[in-house]
């Protein structure tokens, strides 16, 4: 069943985003009384369309948010295809926040005047992926950070490092007791993060973590880590 996110709730009606109108009418070809899943305020409802296809009537609650898990992915600025892949697959696997980071080894440099347009595009990708994977919230795409502007963090802070020394294996960092809380995942571009950047991040509370003997593509790291987290959850 198709899912949408509502922008407002009035009595027993959920109001859909006007931006979804074309998809509702011309792609899915919904009619009044057709059933649809609608999410509002972290609650998933079974609804049916009214004569106005941007208004749905609640039939019953399917599920409500039942955990406080918050997983933030600090992702390097990459070419558009790879950024889209990371945001799409990360959303499907449960990332709640994405923070793009301009590392010194990022080959792609995003100009400040293009930032808002990119964030709008990435947010749309996250919304569509959240609908497809039946998430009850759309991940937030934050403004671009640098290593210097990242604030010290609470929770489990994983820094994926290519360093062969002074790193801990993933299995020592993630366990069944901490995967349902706050987790911050940070990984760099091709070539990794510089030693200077890693030292700054360690000072901010990140733990240098090894992904084993494998050297993964940047866009694969999110799938690898989220697979572990979801398995332990």
N, CA and C of each residue as an Amber inpcrd file, in Angstrom:
protein
   699
   0.8510000  -1.1920000   0.0000000   0.0000000   0.0000000   0.0000000
   0.8850000   1.2410000   0.0000000   0.4960000   2.2420000  -0.7700000
   1.2640000   3.4740000  -0.8700000   1.2220000   4.2570000   0.4470000
   2.3260000   4.9220000   0.7490000   2.4030000   5.7470000   1.9590000
   2.7270000   7.1860000   1.6020000   2.1220000   8.1260000   2.3440000
   2.4450000   9.5440000   2.2300000   2.5990000  10.1210000   3.6390000
   3.2160000  11.2960000   3.7040000   3.3260000  12.0350000   4.9610000
   2.3630000  13.2170000   4.9200000   1.5680000  13.3510000   5.9750000
   0.6160000  14.4560000   6.0560000   1.2980000  15.7150000   6.5850000
   0.7430000  16.8620000   6.2240000   1.2720000  18.1430000   6.6970000
   0.4000000  18.7430000   7.7880000  -0.8110000  18.1940000   7.9680000
  -1.7090000  18.7460000   8.9860000  -2.7760000  17.7080000   9.3300000
  -3.3940000  17.8900000  10.4910000  -4.4800000  17.0120000  10.9390000
  -5.6190000  17.8800000  11.4370000  -6.8130000  17.6320000  10.9210000
  -8.0040000  18.3640000  11.3460000  -9.0880000  17.3560000  11.6960000
  -9.3920000  17.2710000  12.9720000 -10.3570000  16.2800000  13.4690000
  -9.9010000  14.8870000  13.0430000 -10.6900000  14.2210000  12.2020000
 -10.3500000  12.8590000  11.7750000  -9.7570000  12.8220000  10.3680000
  -9.3490000  13.9940000   9.8760000  -8.7920000  14.0900000   8.5250000
  -7.3060000  14.4170000   8.5700000  -6.5530000  13.8130000   7.6630000
  -5.1350000  14.1260000   7.4870000  -4.9500000  14.7970000   6.1320000
  -4.2460000  15.9280000   6.1490000  -4.0690000  16.7330000   4.9500000
  -2.7040000  16.4280000   4.3380000  -2.6950000  16.0660000   3.0670000
  -1.4600000  15.7200000   2.3890000  -0.8140000  16.9490000   1.7590000
   0.4700000  16.7980000   1.4430000   1.2440000  17.8790000   0.8300000
   0.8020000  18.0710000  -0.6160000   0.5960000  19.3160000  -1.0080000
   0.1750000  19.5900000  -2.3870000   1.2020000  19.1020000  -3.3940000
   2.4680000  19.0130000  -2.9770000   3.5030000  18.5070000  -3.8810000
   3.2810000  17.0450000  -4.2630000   2.4540000  16.3440000  -3.4860000
   2.1660000  14.9360000  -3.7850000   0.9670000  14.7790000  -4.7250000
   0.3350000  15.8750000  -5.0780000  -0.9190000  15.7960000  -5.8370000
  -0.7320000  15.0890000  -7.1840000   0.3090000  15.4370000  -7.9140000
   0.5260000  14.8060000  -9.2170000   0.7490000  13.3030000  -9.0720000
   1.5230000  12.9100000  -8.0570000   1.7830000  11.4860000  -7.8410000
   0.4870000  10.7480000  -7.4840000  -0.3350000  11.3780000  -6.6600000
  -1.5930000  10.7580000  -6.2400000  -2.5500000  10.5890000  -7.4200000
  -2.7100000  11.6450000  -8.2190000  -3.7180000  11.6380000  -9.2720000
  -3.2370000  10.9740000 -10.5610000  -2.0060000  11.2670000 -10.9670000
  -1.5720000  10.8630000 -12.2980000  -0.6320000   9.6680000 -12.3370000
   0.0770000   9.4240000 -11.2180000   0.9720000   8.2620000 -11.1790000
   0.2440000   7.0610000 -10.5670000  -0.2650000   7.2430000  -9.3570000
  -0.9720000   6.1550000  -8.6750000  -2.4380000   6.0480000  -9.1020000
  -2.9910000   7.1370000  -9.6430000  -4.3870000   7.1700000 -10.1170000
  -5.3820000   6.7630000  -9.0190000  -5.1860000   7.3340000  -7.8500000
  -6.0930000   7.0440000  -6.7430000  -7.4650000   7.6690000  -6.9750000
  -8.4730000   7.0250000  -6.3890000  -9.8410000   7.5050000  -6.4480000
 -10.3780000   7.6410000  -5.0210000 -11.4520000   8.4100000  -4.8300000
 -12.0730000   8.4730000  -3.4980000 -12.4100000   7.0750000  -2.9920000
 -12.2110000   6.8640000  -1.7000000 -12.4300000   5.6030000  -0.9910000
 -11.2550000   4.6280000  -1.1020000 -10.2740000   4.9120000  -1.9790000
  -9.0790000   4.0650000  -2.0250000  -8.3130000   4.2030000  -0.7220000
  -7.7270000   3.1000000  -0.2670000  -6.9880000   3.1210000   0.9910000
  -5.5280000   3.5010000   0.7860000  -4.9660000   4.1250000   1.8050000
  -3.5840000   4.5930000   1.7420000  -3.0360000   4.6750000   3.1640000
  -1.7360000   4.5390000   3.3070000  -1.0850000   4.7380000   4.6000000
  -0.6230000   6.1880000   4.6860000  -0.9460000   6.8520000   5.7900000
  -0.5430000   8.2470000   5.9900000   0.1260000   8.3700000   7.3560000
   1.2570000   9.0590000   7.3780000   1.9970000   9.2680000   8.6210000
   1.9000000  10.7310000   9.0190000   1.5810000  10.9350000  10.2880000
   1.5530000  12.2980000  10.8240000   2.0250000  12.2720000  12.2650000
   2.9650000  13.1490000  12.5870000   3.4530000  13.2930000  13.9530000
   3.9050000  11.9480000  14.5360000   4.7040000  11.2250000  13.7430000
   5.2960000   9.9480000  14.1620000   4.2680000   8.8560000  14.4430000
   3.0970000   8.9740000  13.8540000   2.0780000   7.9410000  13.9670000
   1.6200000   7.5470000  12.5630000   1.5070000   6.2460000  12.3300000
   1.1060000   5.7230000  11.0270000  -0.3620000   5.3220000  11.0690000
  -1.1290000   5.8250000  10.0980000  -2.5710000   5.5830000  10.0530000
  -2.9700000   4.8470000   8.7680000  -4.0050000   4.0380000   8.8770000
  -4.6820000   3.5070000   7.7090000  -5.8080000   4.4790000   7.3720000
  -5.7820000   5.0090000   6.1460000  -6.7390000   6.0510000   5.7630000
  -7.4120000   5.7040000   4.4410000  -8.4240000   6.5140000   4.0940000
  -9.0040000   6.4150000   2.7630000  -9.1630000   7.8240000   2.2030000
  -9.0170000   7.9200000   0.8810000  -9.1310000   9.2160000   0.2290000
 -10.5820000   9.6990000   0.2430000 -10.7470000  11.0020000   0.3990000
 -12.0540000  11.6380000   0.2650000 -12.1930000  12.1170000  -1.1750000
 -13.2570000  12.8380000  -1.4610000 -13.4310000  13.3840000  -2.8200000
 -12.3040000  14.3320000  -3.1720000 -11.7980000  15.0290000  -2.1840000
 -10.5980000  15.8450000  -2.3630000  -9.3990000  14.9350000  -2.0890000
  -8.6380000  14.6030000  -3.1050000  -7.5850000  13.5960000  -2.9700000
  -6.3770000  14.0670000  -2.1650000  -6.4240000  15.2960000  -1.6800000
  -5.3760000  15.7600000  -0.7740000  -5.8290000  15.6740000   0.6870000
  -7.0390000  15.1550000   0.8950000  -7.5700000  14.9650000   2.2420000
  -7.9280000  13.4940000   2.4150000  -7.3930000  12.8920000   3.4680000
  -7.6860000  11.4860000   3.7440000  -8.3740000  11.3610000   5.1010000
  -9.2400000  10.3880000   5.2140000  -9.9770000  10.1680000   6.4580000
  -9.3660000   8.9820000   7.2010000  -9.0890000   9.1770000   8.4880000
  -8.4640000   8.1310000   9.3100000  -9.4520000   6.9970000   9.5690000
  -8.9720000   5.7730000   9.3350000  -9.7580000   4.5810000   9.6650000
  -9.2690000   3.9640000  10.9700000  -7.9660000   3.8430000  11.1070000
  -7.4010000   3.3120000  12.3510000  -5.9050000   3.5860000  12.3920000
  -5.3300000   3.4630000  13.5940000  -3.8830000   3.6220000  13.7740000
  -3.2010000   2.2880000  13.4840000  -2.1180000   2.3590000  12.7190000
  -1.3280000   1.1630000  12.4340000  -0.2290000   1.0050000  13.4740000
   0.5510000   2.0640000  13.6750000   1.5800000   2.0100000  14.7130000
   2.0310000   3.4110000  15.0700000   2.5870000   3.5310000  16.2590000
   3.1620000   4.7850000  16.7320000   4.6480000   4.5820000  17.0000000
   5.3730000   5.6740000  17.0160000   6.7980000   5.5840000  17.3160000
   6.9690000   5.0280000  18.7270000   7.7600000   3.9690000  18.8310000
   7.8980000   3.3060000  20.1360000   9.3270000   3.2150000  20.6240000
  10.2080000   4.0020000  20.0200000  11.5820000   4.0390000  20.5290000
  12.1610000   5.4280000  20.3130000  13.2360000   5.7000000  21.0080000
  13.8730000   7.0100000  20.9210000  15.1940000   6.9360000  20.1590000
  15.3250000   5.9130000  19.3260000  16.5820000   5.7480000  18.5950000
  16.8210000   6.9160000  17.6500000  18.0030000   7.4720000  17.7370000
  18.3920000   8.5810000  16.8690000  19.7470000   8.2390000  16.2650000
  19.7790000   8.0800000  14.9750000  21.0250000   7.7210000  14.2900000
  21.3650000   8.8160000  13.2930000  22.4650000   9.4770000  13.5400000
  22.9310000  10.5580000  12.6730000  24.1140000  10.0810000  11.8550000
  24.0580000  10.3140000  10.5590000  25.1630000   9.9550000   9.6680000
  25.8500000  11.2290000   9.1950000  27.1310000  11.3380000   9.5110000
  27.9660000  12.4370000   9.0100000  28.5980000  11.9310000   7.7270000
  28.1510000  12.4660000   6.5970000  28.5680000  11.9120000   5.3100000
  29.3990000  12.9220000   4.5220000  30.4360000  12.4610000   3.8310000
  31.2720000  13.3780000   3.0570000  30.5340000  13.8970000   1.8330000
  30.8920000  15.0750000   1.3850000  30.3390000  15.6240000   0.1520000
  30.9190000  14.8290000  -1.0190000  30.0300000  14.1920000  -1.7770000
  30.4320000  13.3720000  -2.9090000  29.6950000  13.8370000  -4.1560000
  30.0030000  13.2010000  -5.2770000  29.2520000  13.5120000  -6.4850000
  27.8010000  13.1200000  -6.2870000  26.9060000  13.7260000  -7.0490000
  25.4690000  13.6390000  -6.7930000  24.9400000  12.2130000  -6.7460000
  25.3860000  11.3710000  -7.6500000  24.8760000  10.0010000  -7.6970000
  25.1550000   9.2500000  -6.3940000  26.3520000   9.4290000  -5.8530000
  26.7220000   8.7360000  -4.6160000  26.0070000   9.3390000  -3.4070000
  25.8520000  10.6520000  -3.3860000  25.1220000  11.2920000  -2.2950000
  23.6790000  10.7930000  -2.2620000  23.0620000  10.7230000  -3.4340000
  21.6840000  10.2540000  -3.5120000  21.5700000   8.8240000  -3.0230000
  22.5280000   7.9930000  -3.3890000  22.5190000   6.5870000  -2.9740000
  22.6150000   6.4690000  -1.4600000  23.5530000   7.1970000  -0.8630000
  23.7450000   7.1320000   0.5960000  22.4940000   7.5960000   1.3300000
  21.8900000   8.6920000   0.8800000  20.6980000   9.2150000   1.5470000
  19.5200000   8.2620000   1.3710000  19.3580000   7.7290000   0.1830000
  18.2480000   6.8050000  -0.0690000  18.3770000   5.5330000   0.7620000
  19.5240000   4.8710000   0.6740000  19.7060000   3.5990000   1.3750000
  19.8160000   3.8060000   2.8880000  20.4410000   4.9000000   3.3050000
  20.5160000   5.1980000   4.7310000  19.1410000   5.4180000   5.3300000
  18.2750000   6.1180000   4.5900000  16.9060000   6.3390000   5.0460000
  16.1590000   5.0230000   5.1620000  16.2700000   4.1940000   4.1480000
  15.5760000   2.9090000   4.1610000  15.9890000   2.0570000   5.3580000
  17.2250000   2.2210000   5.8060000  17.7480000   1.3840000   6.8830000
  17.6180000   2.0160000   8.2670000  17.0910000   3.2530000   8.3320000
  16.7640000   3.8170000   9.6320000  17.5460000   5.0310000  10.0960000
  18.3450000   5.6460000   9.2330000  19.0230000   6.8920000   9.6160000
  17.9740000   7.9750000   9.8550000  18.1260000   8.7380000  10.9290000
  17.1620000   9.8030000  11.2380000  17.6630000  11.1940000  10.8670000
  18.9890000  11.3490000  10.7680000  19.5670000  12.6550000  10.4310000
  20.7910000  12.4510000   9.5430000  20.9260000  13.3080000   8.5560000
  22.1180000  13.3200000   7.7090000  22.7980000  14.6910000   7.8250000
  24.0930000  14.6730000   8.0880000  24.8570000  15.9140000   8.1350000
  25.9950000  15.8150000   7.1110000  25.8850000  16.5400000   6.0040000
  26.9810000  16.5380000   5.0250000  28.1970000  17.2530000   5.6140000
  29.3740000  16.6980000   5.3540000  30.6090000  17.2740000   5.8940000
  31.6040000  17.4990000   4.7460000  32.1650000  18.6980000   4.7240000
  33.1850000  19.0180000   3.7270000  34.5570000  18.6870000   4.3200000
  35.0200000  17.4460000   4.0920000  36.3480000  17.0350000   4.5420000
  37.3970000  17.5680000   3.5660000  38.6350000  17.6270000   4.0290000
  39.6900000  18.1870000   3.1870000  39.9630000  17.3250000   1.9570000
  39.6690000  16.0140000   2.0260000  39.9200000  15.1280000   0.8920000
  38.7090000  14.9210000   0.0010000  37.6480000  15.6610000   0.2600000
  36.4880000  15.5750000  -0.6340000  36.8640000  16.1410000  -2.0120000
  36.6950000  15.3440000  -3.0310000  37.0260000  15.8120000  -4.3830000
  35.9860000  16.8010000  -4.8950000  34.7680000  16.6430000  -4.4150000
  33.6780000  17.5040000  -4.8680000  33.4890000  18.6330000  -3.8670000
  33.6020000  19.8480000  -4.3030000  33.4290000  21.0120000  -3.4440000
  32.1000000  21.6820000  -3.7740000  31.2350000  21.7540000  -2.7960000
  29.9250000  22.3460000  -3.0160000  29.9650000  23.8300000  -2.6840000
  29.6140000  24.6610000  -3.6540000  29.6080000  26.1000000  -3.4470000
  28.4460000  26.4910000  -2.5390000  28.6910000  27.4940000  -1.7090000
  27.6920000  27.8830000  -0.7010000  26.3640000  28.2890000  -1.3320000
  26.4160000  28.9130000  -2.5140000  25.1750000  29.3650000  -3.1400000
  24.3270000  28.1970000  -3.6560000  24.9340000  27.0160000  -3.7740000
  24.1930000  25.8400000  -4.2560000  23.6950000  24.9700000  -3.1020000
  24.0520000  25.3210000  -1.8730000  23.7460000  24.4600000  -0.7320000
  22.2520000  24.2630000  -0.5270000  21.4750000  25.3380000  -0.5260000
  20.0440000  25.2210000  -0.2600000  19.3500000  24.3590000  -1.3070000
  19.7450000  24.5220000  -2.5600000  19.1370000  23.7270000  -3.6260000
  19.4570000  22.2410000  -3.4480000  20.7040000  21.9430000  -3.0650000
  21.0920000  20.5530000  -2.8490000  20.3380000  19.9410000  -1.6640000
  20.2220000  20.7050000  -0.5790000  19.5220000  20.1940000   0.6000000
  18.0560000  19.9140000   0.2750000  17.4430000  20.7790000  -0.5450000
  16.0610000  20.5420000  -0.9750000  15.9540000  19.2430000  -1.7670000
  16.9030000  19.0220000  -2.6600000  16.9000000  17.7900000  -3.4650000
  17.1120000  16.5640000  -2.5720000  18.0980000  16.6300000  -1.6800000
  18.3860000  15.4960000  -0.7980000  17.2040000  15.2130000   0.1270000
  16.5210000  16.2670000   0.5660000  15.3510000  16.0890000   1.4310000
  14.2300000  15.3780000   0.6890000  14.0810000  15.6810000  -0.5870000
  13.0560000  15.0090000  -1.3860000  13.3840000  13.5230000  -1.5430000
  14.6610000  13.2170000  -1.7460000  15.0900000  11.8160000  -1.8510000
  14.8100000  11.0830000  -0.5410000  15.1010000  11.7380000   0.5830000
  14.8600000  11.1320000   1.8950000  13.3640000  10.8880000   2.1130000
  12.5260000  11.8340000   1.7230000  11.0730000  11.6810000   1.8690000
  10.5690000  10.4800000   1.0740000  10.9730000  10.3740000  -0.1760000
  10.5160000   9.2760000  -1.0270000  11.0030000   7.9290000  -0.4900000
  12.2430000   7.8990000   0.0070000  12.7760000   6.6530000   0.5660000
  12.0560000   6.2770000   1.8610000  11.6860000   7.2820000   2.6630000
  10.9580000   7.0190000   3.9060000   9.5710000   6.4600000   3.6110000
   8.9260000   6.9850000   2.5790000   7.6090000   6.4710000   2.1930000
   7.7210000   5.0380000   1.6810000   8.7180000   4.7950000   0.8470000
   8.8770000   3.4750000   0.2540000   9.1510000   2.4060000   1.3100000
   9.9280000   2.7740000   2.3420000  10.3670000   1.7920000   3.3410000
   9.5000000   1.7980000   4.5990000   8.3790000   2.5330000   4.5620000
   7.4210000   2.5880000   5.6730000   8.0380000   3.1140000   6.9620000
   8.8420000   4.1700000   6.8440000   9.3570000   4.8450000   8.0270000
   8.2770000   5.7810000   8.5610000   8.3450000   6.0890000   9.8490000
   7.3410000   6.9910000  10.4120000   7.8810000   8.4070000  10.6220000
   9.0950000   8.6690000  10.1260000   9.5810000  10.0360000  10.0980000
  10.5350000  10.2050000   8.9280000  10.5750000  11.4000000   8.4190000
  11.4810000  11.7290000   7.3200000  12.7870000  12.2180000   7.9230000
  13.9140000  11.6620000   7.5170000  15.1890000  12.1470000   8.0480000
  15.3910000  13.6340000   7.7580000  16.0810000  14.2840000   8.6650000
  16.4310000  15.6950000   8.4840000  17.7730000  15.7990000   7.7950000
  17.8360000  16.6100000   6.7460000  19.1060000  16.8990000   6.0720000
  19.5910000  18.2410000   6.6080000  20.6970000  18.2260000   7.3220000
  21.1970000  19.4380000   7.9690000  22.1210000  20.2360000   7.0480000
  22.4500000  21.4130000   7.4990000  23.4090000  22.2500000   6.7790000
  24.7830000  21.5900000   6.7650000  25.5790000  21.9700000   5.7970000
  26.9150000  21.3970000   5.6430000  27.8310000  21.8540000   6.7810000
  28.5580000  20.9040000   7.3250000  29.5140000  21.1810000   8.3990000
  30.9400000  20.9520000   7.8930000  31.8960000  21.3870000   8.7050000
  33.2970000  20.9960000   8.5500000  33.7090000  20.3050000   9.8400000
  34.8660000  19.6920000   9.8410000  35.3320000  19.0320000  11.0610000
  35.3990000  20.0240000  12.2190000  35.7950000  21.2500000  11.9330000
  35.9300000  22.2640000  12.9900000  34.5880000  22.6820000  13.5790000
  33.5100000  22.6230000  12.7870000  32.2180000  23.1130000  13.2740000
  31.3610000  22.0180000  13.9080000  31.7660000  20.7550000  13.7790000
  31.0150000  19.6720000  14.4170000  31.0920000  19.8310000  15.9320000
  29.9340000  19.7880000  16.5780000  29.8790000  19.9690000  18.0230000
  30.1570000  18.6470000  18.7490000  30.7370000  18.7030000  19.9630000
  30.9020000  17.4850000  20.7660000  29.5500000  16.8090000  20.9770000
  29.5460000  15.4930000  20.9780000  28.2990000  14.7500000  20.9270000
  28.1190000  13.7940000  22.0880000  26.8520000  13.4960000  22.3990000
  26.5240000  12.4300000  23.3330000  26.2260000  11.1600000  22.5530000
  26.1790000  10.0410000  23.2570000  25.8380000   8.7950000  22.6010000
  27.0610000   8.0160000  22.1480000  26.8350000   7.0590000  21.2480000
  27.9080000   6.2440000  20.6810000  28.3980000   6.9350000  19.4170000
  29.6470000   7.3290000  19.4110000  30.1940000   8.1270000  18.3180000
  31.2540000   7.3300000  17.5550000  30.8980000   6.8610000  16.3800000
  31.7750000   5.9970000  15.5990000  32.4660000   6.7820000  14.4980000
  33.7700000   6.7360000  14.4990000  34.5890000   7.3370000  13.4500000
  35.2330000   6.2070000  12.6640000  34.7670000   5.9870000  11.4520000
  35.3200000   4.9140000  10.6150000  36.7040000   5.3350000  10.1360000
  37.7140000   4.5890000  10.5710000  39.0970000   4.9800000  10.3290000
  39.8300000   3.9130000   9.5180000  40.7320000   4.3760000   8.6630000
  41.6050000   3.4740000   7.9090000  42.9100000   3.2330000   8.6490000
  43.0430000   3.8760000   9.8060000  44.2400000   3.6960000  10.6210000
  44.3230000   2.2460000  11.1000000  45.4980000   1.6780000  11.0670000
  45.6850000   0.2970000  11.5120000  46.0120000   0.2170000  13.0060000
  46.2690000   1.3580000  13.6050000  46.6220000   1.4030000  15.0250000
  45.6010000   2.2460000  15.7890000  45.5130000   1.9740000  17.0760000
  44.6530000   2.7640000  17.9670000  43.2010000   2.8080000  17.5020000
  42.7210000   1.6960000  16.9660000  41.3240000   1.6060000  16.5640000
  40.6740000   0.4190000  17.2790000  39.3590000   0.5060000  17.4620000
  38.6200000  -0.5810000  18.0850000  37.7290000  -1.2530000  17.0370000
  37.5610000  -2.5740000  17.1150000  36.6540000  -3.2340000  16.1770000
  35.2090000  -2.8420000  16.4490000  34.4050000  -2.9020000  15.4070000
  32.9990000  -2.5030000  15.5230000  32.2810000  -3.2610000  16.6240000
  32.5930000  -4.5520000  16.7900000  31.8910000  -5.3720000  17.7730000
  32.1650000  -4.9430000  19.2130000  33.2360000  -4.1610000  19.4230000
  33.4990000  -3.6370000  20.7650000  32.7370000  -2.3370000  21.0240000
  32.2970000  -1.6990000  19.9680000  31.6260000  -0.4000000  20.1020000
  30.1070000  -0.5600000  20.1290000  29.5790000  -1.4150000  19.2510000
  28.1320000  -1.5880000  19.1590000  27.7040000  -2.8670000  19.8500000
  26.6250000  -2.7750000  20.6190000  26.0830000  -3.9630000  21.2780000
  24.5810000  -3.7820000  21.4820000  23.9300000  -4.8090000  21.9640000
  22.4700000  -4.7740000  22.1050000  21.9990000  -3.7360000  23.1200000
  22.8900000  -3.2550000  23.9680000  22.5080000  -2.2770000  24.9940000
  22.5240000  -0.8440000  24.4990000  23.2780000  -0.5650000  23.4220000
  23.4020000   0.8360000  23.0160000  22.8320000   1.1450000  21.6320000
  22.3870000   0.1360000  20.8700000  21.9340000   0.4170000  19.5040000
  20.5370000   1.0340000  19.4400000  19.8480000   1.1040000  20.5660000
  18.5170000   1.7070000  20.5780000  18.5320000   3.1260000  21.1450000
  19.7070000   3.6830000  21.3380000  19.8270000   5.0440000  21.8500000
  20.2700000   6.0190000  20.7780000  21.2640000   6.8190000  21.1050000
  21.8010000   7.8030000  20.1680000  23.1120000   7.2940000  19.5860000
  23.1750000   7.2370000  18.2640000  24.3740000   6.7680000  17.5790000
  24.7550000   7.7850000  16.5170000  26.0320000   8.1160000  16.4570000
  26.5460000   9.0290000  15.4490000  27.5970000   8.3060000  14.6260000
  27.3570000   8.2250000  13.3230000  28.2460000   7.5170000  12.4090000
  28.9560000   8.5390000  11.5230000  30.2590000   8.4560000  11.4730000
  31.0220000   9.4060000  10.6610000  32.0270000   8.6490000   9.8090000
  32.0190000   8.9290000   8.5210000  32.9890000   8.3120000   7.6150000
  33.3840000   9.3180000   6.5480000  34.5700000   9.1110000   6.0130000
  35.1340000  10.0870000   5.0980000  34.9880000   9.7050000   3.6380000
  35.5670000  10.5120000   2.7540000  35.5160000  10.2510000   1.3130000
  36.5530000   9.2040000   0.9180000  36.6840000   8.9560000  -0.3640000
  37.7380000   8.0630000  -0.8390000  39.0880000   8.6190000  -0.3900000
  39.8980000   7.7470000   0.1620000  41.1780000   8.2040000   0.7060000
  41.1150000   8.4380000   2.1960000  39.8790000   8.4290000   2.7460000
  39.7300000   8.5550000   4.1860000  39.8390000   9.9720000   4.7160000
  39.9170000  10.0570000   6.0300000  40.0100000  11.3330000   6.7290000
  41.4610000  11.5520000   7.1260000  41.9170000  12.7870000   7.0550000
  43.3100000  13.0570000   7.3810000  43.5700000  12.8110000   8.8720000
  44.8220000  12.6140000   9.2050000  45.1930000  12.3870000  10.6040000
  44.8030000  13.5770000  11.4740000  45.0040000  14.7720000  10.9450000
  44.6470000  15.9800000  11.7060000  43.1460000  16.0270000  11.9760000
  42.3390000  15.6870000  10.9780000  40.8880000  15.6980000  11.1550000
  40.4600000  14.6190000  12.1570000  41.0910000  13.4420000  12.0570000
  40.7500000  12.3690000  12.9900000  41.0650000  12.7740000  14.4310000
  42.1960000  13.4240000  14.6330000  42.5680000  13.8500000  15.9860000
  41.5540000  14.8430000  16.5470000  41.0820000  15.7440000  15.7100000
  40.0710000  16.7200000  16.1540000  38.7620000  16.0210000  16.5170000
  38.3950000  15.0280000  15.7250000  37.1470000  14.3140000  15.9740000
  37.2270000  13.4630000  17.2370000  38.3840000  12.8860000  17.4870000
  38.5800000  12.1210000  18.7170000  38.4250000  13.0380000  19.9270000
  38.9350000  14.2520000  19.8250000  38.7950000  15.2230000  20.9070000
  37.3170000  15.5840000  21.1520000  36.5050000  15.4660000  20.1050000
  35.0850000  15.7800000  20.2150000  34.2600000  14.5830000  20.6990000
  34.9270000  13.4610000  20.9450000  34.2220000  12.3100000  21.5090000
  34.0110000  11.1370000  20.5760000  34.5380000  11.2000000  19.3620000
  34.4110000  10.0750000  18.4460000  35.4320000   8.9930000  18.7720000
  35.0370000   7.7410000  18.5230000  35.9180000   6.5960000  18.7540000
  36.3780000   6.0540000  17.4050000  37.6820000   5.9920000  17.2180000
  38.2120000   5.4450000  15.9710000  37.8720000   3.9660000  15.8880000
  37.1510000   3.6160000  14.8340000  36.5990000   2.2760000  14.7040000
  37.0450000   1.6330000  13.3980000  37.3970000   0.3770000  13.4830000
  37.8110000  -0.3770000  12.2990000  36.6280000  -1.1440000  11.7260000
  36.5450000  -1.1860000  10.4100000  35.5290000  -1.9860000   9.7370000
  36.0950000  -3.3360000   9.3050000  37.2090000  -3.7210000   9.9230000
  37.8250000  -5.0040000   9.5950000  38.9040000  -4.8470000   8.5380000
  39.2250000  -5.9370000   7.8820000  40.2870000  -5.9120000   6.8760000
  39.8190000  -5.3830000   5.5320000  38.5130000  -5.1620000   5.3980000
  37.9780000  -4.6850000   4.1310000  38.1600000  -3.1770000   3.9890000
  38.3870000  -2.7390000   2.7710000  38.3710000  -1.3080000   2.4520000
  37.1280000  -1.0780000   1.6040000  36.1060000  -0.5060000   2.2240000
  34.8170000  -0.3620000   1.5620000  34.7340000   0.9390000   0.7770000
  33.9320000   0.9100000  -0.2790000  33.5960000   2.1580000  -0.9530000
  32.8130000   3.0430000   0.0160000  32.9530000   4.3310000  -0.1490000
  32.2950000   5.2630000   0.7680000  30.8050000   5.0000000   0.8680000
  30.1620000   4.7590000  -0.2620000  28.7130000   4.5860000  -0.2570000
  28.2770000   3.2330000   0.3150000  29.2360000   2.3220000   0.5360000
  28.9030000   1.0150000   1.1100000  28.9370000   1.0470000   2.6350000
  29.6630000   1.9840000   3.2040000  29.8570000   2.0280000   4.6590000
  28.5260000   2.1330000   5.3950000  27.6080000   2.9680000   4.8980000
  26.3350000   3.1820000   5.5780000  25.5390000   1.8810000   5.6460000
  25.5860000   1.0890000   4.5820000  24.8600000  -0.1830000   4.5460000
  25.4940000  -1.1720000   5.5160000  26.8180000  -1.2140000   5.5420000
  27.5450000  -2.1200000   6.4310000  27.1980000  -1.8350000   7.8980000
  27.3040000  -0.5750000   8.2990000  27.0720000  -0.2140000   9.6920000
  25.6050000  -0.3730000  10.0910000  24.6980000   0.0560000   9.2230000
  23.2770000  -0.0400000   9.5690000  22.7980000  -1.4910000   9.5920000
  23.4280000  -2.3440000   8.8250000  23.0830000  -3.7710000   8.8900000
  23.4160000  -4.3330000  10.2650000  24.5620000  -3.9270000  10.8090000
  24.9650000  -4.3700000  12.1560000  24.0030000  -3.8280000  13.1880000
  23.6970000  -2.5330000  13.0960000  22.8160000  -1.8860000  14.0670000
  21.4290000  -2.5190000  14.0590000  20.8750000  -2.7390000  12.8770000
  19.5370000  -3.3100000  12.7790000  19.5210000  -4.7690000  13.2440000
  20.6000000  -5.4660000  13.0220000  20.6820000  -6.8550000  13.5030000
  20.6820000  -6.9030000  15.0390000  21.3870000  -5.9580000  15.6450000
  21.4780000  -5.9360000  17.1000000  20.2580000  -5.3620000  17.7810000
  19.4550000  -4.6270000  17.0250000  18.2860000  -3.9450000  17.6280000
  17.2130000  -4.9400000  18.0560000
